[in-house]
Coordinates of C-alpha atoms in Angstrom, one line a residue:
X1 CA 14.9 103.7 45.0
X2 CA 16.0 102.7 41.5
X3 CA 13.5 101.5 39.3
X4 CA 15.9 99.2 37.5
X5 CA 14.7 95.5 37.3
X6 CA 18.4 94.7 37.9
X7 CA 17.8 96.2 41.2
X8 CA 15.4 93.5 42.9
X9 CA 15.3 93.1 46.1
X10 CA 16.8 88.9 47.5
X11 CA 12.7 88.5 48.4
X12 CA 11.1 89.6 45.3
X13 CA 13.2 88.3 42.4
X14 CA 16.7 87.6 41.3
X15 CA 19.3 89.8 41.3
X16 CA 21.8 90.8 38.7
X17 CA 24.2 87.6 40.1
X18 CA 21.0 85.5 39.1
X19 CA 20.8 84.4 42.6
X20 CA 17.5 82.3 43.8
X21 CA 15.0 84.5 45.6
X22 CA 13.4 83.7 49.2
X23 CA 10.2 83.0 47.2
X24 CA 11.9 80.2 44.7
X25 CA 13.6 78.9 47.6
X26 CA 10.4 78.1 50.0
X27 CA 9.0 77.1 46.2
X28 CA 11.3 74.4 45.9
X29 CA 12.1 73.3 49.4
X30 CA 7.9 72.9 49.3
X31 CA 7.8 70.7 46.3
X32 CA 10.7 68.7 47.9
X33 CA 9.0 67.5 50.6
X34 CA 5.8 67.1 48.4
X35 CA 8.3 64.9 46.5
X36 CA 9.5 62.7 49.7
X37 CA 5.9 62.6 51.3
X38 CA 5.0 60.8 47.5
X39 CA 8.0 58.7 48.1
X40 CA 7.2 57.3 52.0
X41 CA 3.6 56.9 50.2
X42 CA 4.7 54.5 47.9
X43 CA 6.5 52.4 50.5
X44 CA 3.3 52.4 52.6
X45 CA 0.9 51.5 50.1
X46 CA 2.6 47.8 49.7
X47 CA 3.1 47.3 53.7
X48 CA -0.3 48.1 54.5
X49 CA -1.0 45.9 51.8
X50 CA 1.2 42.9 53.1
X51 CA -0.4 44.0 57.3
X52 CA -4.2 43.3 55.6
X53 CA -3.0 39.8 54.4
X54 CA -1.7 38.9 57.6
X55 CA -4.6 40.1 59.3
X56 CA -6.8 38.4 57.0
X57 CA -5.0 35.3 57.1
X58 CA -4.4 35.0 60.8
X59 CA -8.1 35.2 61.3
X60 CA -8.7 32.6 59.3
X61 CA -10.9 35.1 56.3
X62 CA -8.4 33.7 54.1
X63 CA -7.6 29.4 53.9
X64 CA -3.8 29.2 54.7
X65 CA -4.0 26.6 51.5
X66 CA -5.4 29.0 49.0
X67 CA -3.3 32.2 50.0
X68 CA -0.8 31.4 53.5
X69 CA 0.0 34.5 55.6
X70 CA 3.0 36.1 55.3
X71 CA 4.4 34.9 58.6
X72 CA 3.6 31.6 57.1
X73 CA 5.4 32.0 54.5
X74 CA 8.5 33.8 56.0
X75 CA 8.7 31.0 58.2
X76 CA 8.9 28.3 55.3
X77 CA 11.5 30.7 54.3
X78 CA 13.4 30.5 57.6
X79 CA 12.9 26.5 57.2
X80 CA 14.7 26.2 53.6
X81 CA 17.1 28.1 54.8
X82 CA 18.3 26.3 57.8
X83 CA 17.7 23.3 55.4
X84 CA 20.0 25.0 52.7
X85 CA 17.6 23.7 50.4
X86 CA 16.6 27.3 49.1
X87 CA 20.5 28.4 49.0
X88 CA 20.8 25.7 46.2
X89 CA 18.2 26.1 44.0
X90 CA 18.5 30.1 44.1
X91 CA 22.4 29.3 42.9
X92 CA 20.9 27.6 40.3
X93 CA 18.8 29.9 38.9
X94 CA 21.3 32.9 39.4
X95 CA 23.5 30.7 37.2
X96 CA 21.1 30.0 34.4
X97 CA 19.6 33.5 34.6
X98 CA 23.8 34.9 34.4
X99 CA 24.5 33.1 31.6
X100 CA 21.5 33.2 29.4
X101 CA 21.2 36.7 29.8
X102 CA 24.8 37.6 28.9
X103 CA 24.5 35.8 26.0
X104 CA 21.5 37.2 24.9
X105 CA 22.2 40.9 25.7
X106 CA 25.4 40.2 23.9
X107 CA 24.3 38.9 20.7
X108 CA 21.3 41.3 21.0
X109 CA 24.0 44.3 21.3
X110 CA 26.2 43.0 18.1
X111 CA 22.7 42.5 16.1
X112 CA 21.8 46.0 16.7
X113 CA 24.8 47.5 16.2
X114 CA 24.9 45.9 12.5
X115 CA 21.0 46.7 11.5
X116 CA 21.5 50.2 13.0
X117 CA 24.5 50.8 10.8
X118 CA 24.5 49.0 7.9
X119 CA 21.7 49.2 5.6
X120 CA 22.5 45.9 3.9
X121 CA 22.3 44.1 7.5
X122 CA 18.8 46.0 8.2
X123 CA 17.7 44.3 4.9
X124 CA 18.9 40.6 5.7
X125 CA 18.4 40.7 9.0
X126 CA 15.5 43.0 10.3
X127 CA 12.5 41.0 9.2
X128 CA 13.8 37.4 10.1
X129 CA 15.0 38.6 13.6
X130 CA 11.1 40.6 14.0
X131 CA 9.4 37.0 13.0
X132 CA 11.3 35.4 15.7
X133 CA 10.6 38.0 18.1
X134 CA 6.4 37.1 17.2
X135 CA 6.9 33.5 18.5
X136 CA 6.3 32.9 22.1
X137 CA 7.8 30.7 24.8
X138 CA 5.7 28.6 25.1
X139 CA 5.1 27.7 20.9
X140 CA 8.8 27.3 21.0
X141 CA 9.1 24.9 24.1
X142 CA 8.4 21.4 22.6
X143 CA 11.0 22.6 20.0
X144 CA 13.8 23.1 22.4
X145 CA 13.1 20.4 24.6
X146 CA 13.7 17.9 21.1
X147 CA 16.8 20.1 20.2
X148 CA 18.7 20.3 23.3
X149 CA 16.9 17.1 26.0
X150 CA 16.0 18.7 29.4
X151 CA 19.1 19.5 30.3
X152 CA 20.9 23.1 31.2
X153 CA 21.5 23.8 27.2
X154 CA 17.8 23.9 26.4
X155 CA 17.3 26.3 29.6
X156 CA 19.9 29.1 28.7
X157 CA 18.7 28.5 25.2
X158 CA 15.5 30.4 26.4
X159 CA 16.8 32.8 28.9
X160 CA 18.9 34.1 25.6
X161 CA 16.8 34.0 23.3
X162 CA 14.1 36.1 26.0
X163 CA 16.9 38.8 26.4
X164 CA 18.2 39.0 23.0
X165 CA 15.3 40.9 21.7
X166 CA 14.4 44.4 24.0
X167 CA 18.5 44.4 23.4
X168 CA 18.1 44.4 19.8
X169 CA 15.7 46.4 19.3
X170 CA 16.3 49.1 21.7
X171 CA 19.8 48.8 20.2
X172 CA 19.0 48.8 16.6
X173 CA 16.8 52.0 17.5
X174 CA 19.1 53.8 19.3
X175 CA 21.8 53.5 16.6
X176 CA 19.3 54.8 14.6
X177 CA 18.1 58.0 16.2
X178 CA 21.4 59.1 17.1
X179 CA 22.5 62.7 15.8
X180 CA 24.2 62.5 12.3
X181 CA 25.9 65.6 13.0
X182 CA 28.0 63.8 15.6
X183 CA 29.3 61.3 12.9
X184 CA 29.9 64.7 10.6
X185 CA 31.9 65.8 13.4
X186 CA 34.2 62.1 13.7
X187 CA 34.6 62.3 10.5
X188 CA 36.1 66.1 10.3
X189 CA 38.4 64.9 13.1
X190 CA 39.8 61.6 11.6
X191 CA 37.8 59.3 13.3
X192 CA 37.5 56.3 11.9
X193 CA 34.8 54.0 11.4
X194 CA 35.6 52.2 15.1
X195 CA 36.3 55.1 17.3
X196 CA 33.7 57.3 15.5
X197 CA 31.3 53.7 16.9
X198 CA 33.1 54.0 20.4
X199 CA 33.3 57.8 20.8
X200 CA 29.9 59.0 19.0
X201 CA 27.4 56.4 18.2
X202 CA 27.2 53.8 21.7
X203 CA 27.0 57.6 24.1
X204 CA 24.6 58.7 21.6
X205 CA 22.5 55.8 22.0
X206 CA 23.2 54.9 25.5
X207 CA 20.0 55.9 26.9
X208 CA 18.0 53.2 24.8
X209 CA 20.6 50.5 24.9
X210 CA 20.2 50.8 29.2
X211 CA 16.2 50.9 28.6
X212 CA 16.9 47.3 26.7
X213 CA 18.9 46.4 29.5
X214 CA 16.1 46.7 31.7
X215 CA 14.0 45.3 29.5
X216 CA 15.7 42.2 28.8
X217 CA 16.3 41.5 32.4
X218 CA 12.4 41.8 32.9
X219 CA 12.0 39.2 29.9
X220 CA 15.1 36.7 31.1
X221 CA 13.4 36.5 34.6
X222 CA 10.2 35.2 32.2
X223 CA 12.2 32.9 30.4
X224 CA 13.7 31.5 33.2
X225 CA 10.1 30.3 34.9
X226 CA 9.3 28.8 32.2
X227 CA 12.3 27.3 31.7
X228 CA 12.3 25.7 34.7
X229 CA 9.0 24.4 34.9
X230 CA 9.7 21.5 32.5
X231 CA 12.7 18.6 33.5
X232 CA 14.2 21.0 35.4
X233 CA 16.0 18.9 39.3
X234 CA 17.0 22.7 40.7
X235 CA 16.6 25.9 40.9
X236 CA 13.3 28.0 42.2
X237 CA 11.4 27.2 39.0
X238 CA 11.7 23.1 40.1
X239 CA 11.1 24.5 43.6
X240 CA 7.5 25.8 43.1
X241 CA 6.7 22.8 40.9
X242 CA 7.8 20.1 43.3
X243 CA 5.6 22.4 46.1
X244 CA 2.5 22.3 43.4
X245 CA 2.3 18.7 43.6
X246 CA 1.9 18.5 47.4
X247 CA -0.1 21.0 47.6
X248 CA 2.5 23.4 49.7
X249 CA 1.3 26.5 49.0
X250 CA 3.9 28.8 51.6
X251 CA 6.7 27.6 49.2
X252 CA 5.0 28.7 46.0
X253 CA 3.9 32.2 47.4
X254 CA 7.4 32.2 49.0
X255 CA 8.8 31.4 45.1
X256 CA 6.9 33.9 43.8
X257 CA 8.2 36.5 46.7
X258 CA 11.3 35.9 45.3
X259 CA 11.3 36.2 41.9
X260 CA 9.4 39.9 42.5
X261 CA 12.4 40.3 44.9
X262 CA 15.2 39.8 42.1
X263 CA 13.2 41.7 39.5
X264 CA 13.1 44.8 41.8
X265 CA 16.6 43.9 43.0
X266 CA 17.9 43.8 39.4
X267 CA 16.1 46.6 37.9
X268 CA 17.3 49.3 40.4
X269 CA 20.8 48.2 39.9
X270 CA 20.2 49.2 36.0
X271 CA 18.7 52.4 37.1
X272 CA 21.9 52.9 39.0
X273 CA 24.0 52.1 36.3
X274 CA 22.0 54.5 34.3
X275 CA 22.2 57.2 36.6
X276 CA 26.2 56.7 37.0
X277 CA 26.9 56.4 33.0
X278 CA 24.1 59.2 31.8
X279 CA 25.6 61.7 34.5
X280 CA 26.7 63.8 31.5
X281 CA 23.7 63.9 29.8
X282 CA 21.7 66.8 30.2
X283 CA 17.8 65.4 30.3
X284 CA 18.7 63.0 32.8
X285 CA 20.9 65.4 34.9
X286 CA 17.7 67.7 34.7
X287 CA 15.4 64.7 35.6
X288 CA 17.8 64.3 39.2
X289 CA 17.8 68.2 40.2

């Protein structure tokens, strides 16, 4: 037998073709189910969670008015929904959170792009827009509810301002750390200024504008409880504060159910997103193999 080492045998090594071994095969198949085993773990974890609650609560361990069982609280759910009561406000909040958040993102996108770019904008704009970014919610509140009443204005007003930030800044950063030899190269084909922008600088820094993404949806869903905790006549926000004041506890756990439920709904739809516009990108198409 040749004592090449292009000669290996399929069950010791790869050959010359760089085919995968028997070995690296089982290796991998094993780490795969280690991988899915993980996965149905993590799905257990929170519904053995939610079976102790019930179990708890239906033997009366827990008071139904200081935490309700989650029976109890599905079938308030069932209730508001035969009602159409919880249709409505949900719409409501959906609208607010739609609108405040595209403006936000959007203004948080163009503010980036500018301080990221332009020097001069980082100068005159950078500092103010971190200052901003310090004050909280709440400080700002009063504030909004003199400028705009307690009307819908006032409401989108904080939803935008919640989401404008992570956009800018994960914006501004990206911009920032994306490869100057991939302007060099737009330049030394004629690019100009906006297609060297469209074709080199928003792919380069696609990976941190989707992380704001995510991050301002997180933020918007904030901005929106708050939002709708004060002179607010809809939407899930007014729901949970009208249930506060008579004491109905299923509703506000139910409230709360959903607001987890549009988060996690909301942030795999970025990750989606992510995974269908990073498909070229070689970390990420490394992270999915």
């Amino acid at each position: 037998m040749s004592n090449s080492p292009l000669a290996l045998s399929p069950v010791t090594g790869a050959g010359p073709g760089g085919r995968e071994s028997t070995h690296e095969r089982l290796k991998r198949g094993t780490t795969l189910r280690a991988a899915r085993r993980l996965e149905l773990l993590s799905w257990l974890a929170p519904l053995g969670l939610l079976f102790a609650w019930e179990v708890l609560g239906r033997l009366e361990l827990i008071p139904s008015l200081v935490l309700p069982a989650p029976s109890s609280v599905l079938g308030t759910a069932k209730g508001l929904l035969a009602s159409g009561e919880l249709q409505t406000h949900l719409a409501a909040s959906l609208r607010r959170a739609a609108l405040g958040f595209s403006v936000g993102t959007g203004l948080g996108l163009g503010l980036g792009l500018l301080v990221g770019l332009f020097p001069l904008a980082h100068a005159l704009l950078d500092r103010s827009l971190q200052i901003l970014r310090a004050v909280p919610f709440l400080a700002i509140l009063p504030l909004v509810i003199v400028w705009f009443g307690v009307g819908e204005a006032g409401k989108v007003f904080l939803i935008a301002l919640g989401s404008l930030f992570p956009m800018y800044l994960n914006t501004a950063l990206g911009v920032r750390q994306v490869d100057p030899k991939l302007l060099e190269m737009g330049r030394l084909m004629g690019l100009g200024r906006g297609r060297s922008i469209l074709y080199a600088v928003l792919p380069g820094a696609l990976p941190s504008l989707l992380n704001g993404l995510r991050l301002a949806l997180t933020t918007s869903w904030l901005a929106l409880v708050v939002a709708e905790t004060v002179g607010a006549n809809s939407g899930i926000g007014f729901l949970a504060t009208n249930a506060r004041e008579f004491l109905q506890t299923d509703v506000m756990v139910l409230v709360i159910a959903i607001y987890a439920s549009i988060g996690v709904a909301s942030d795999l739809a970025v990750r989606l997103l992510e995974r269908w516009l990073l498909a070229w990108h070689p970390n990420y198409a490394k992270a999915r193999s």
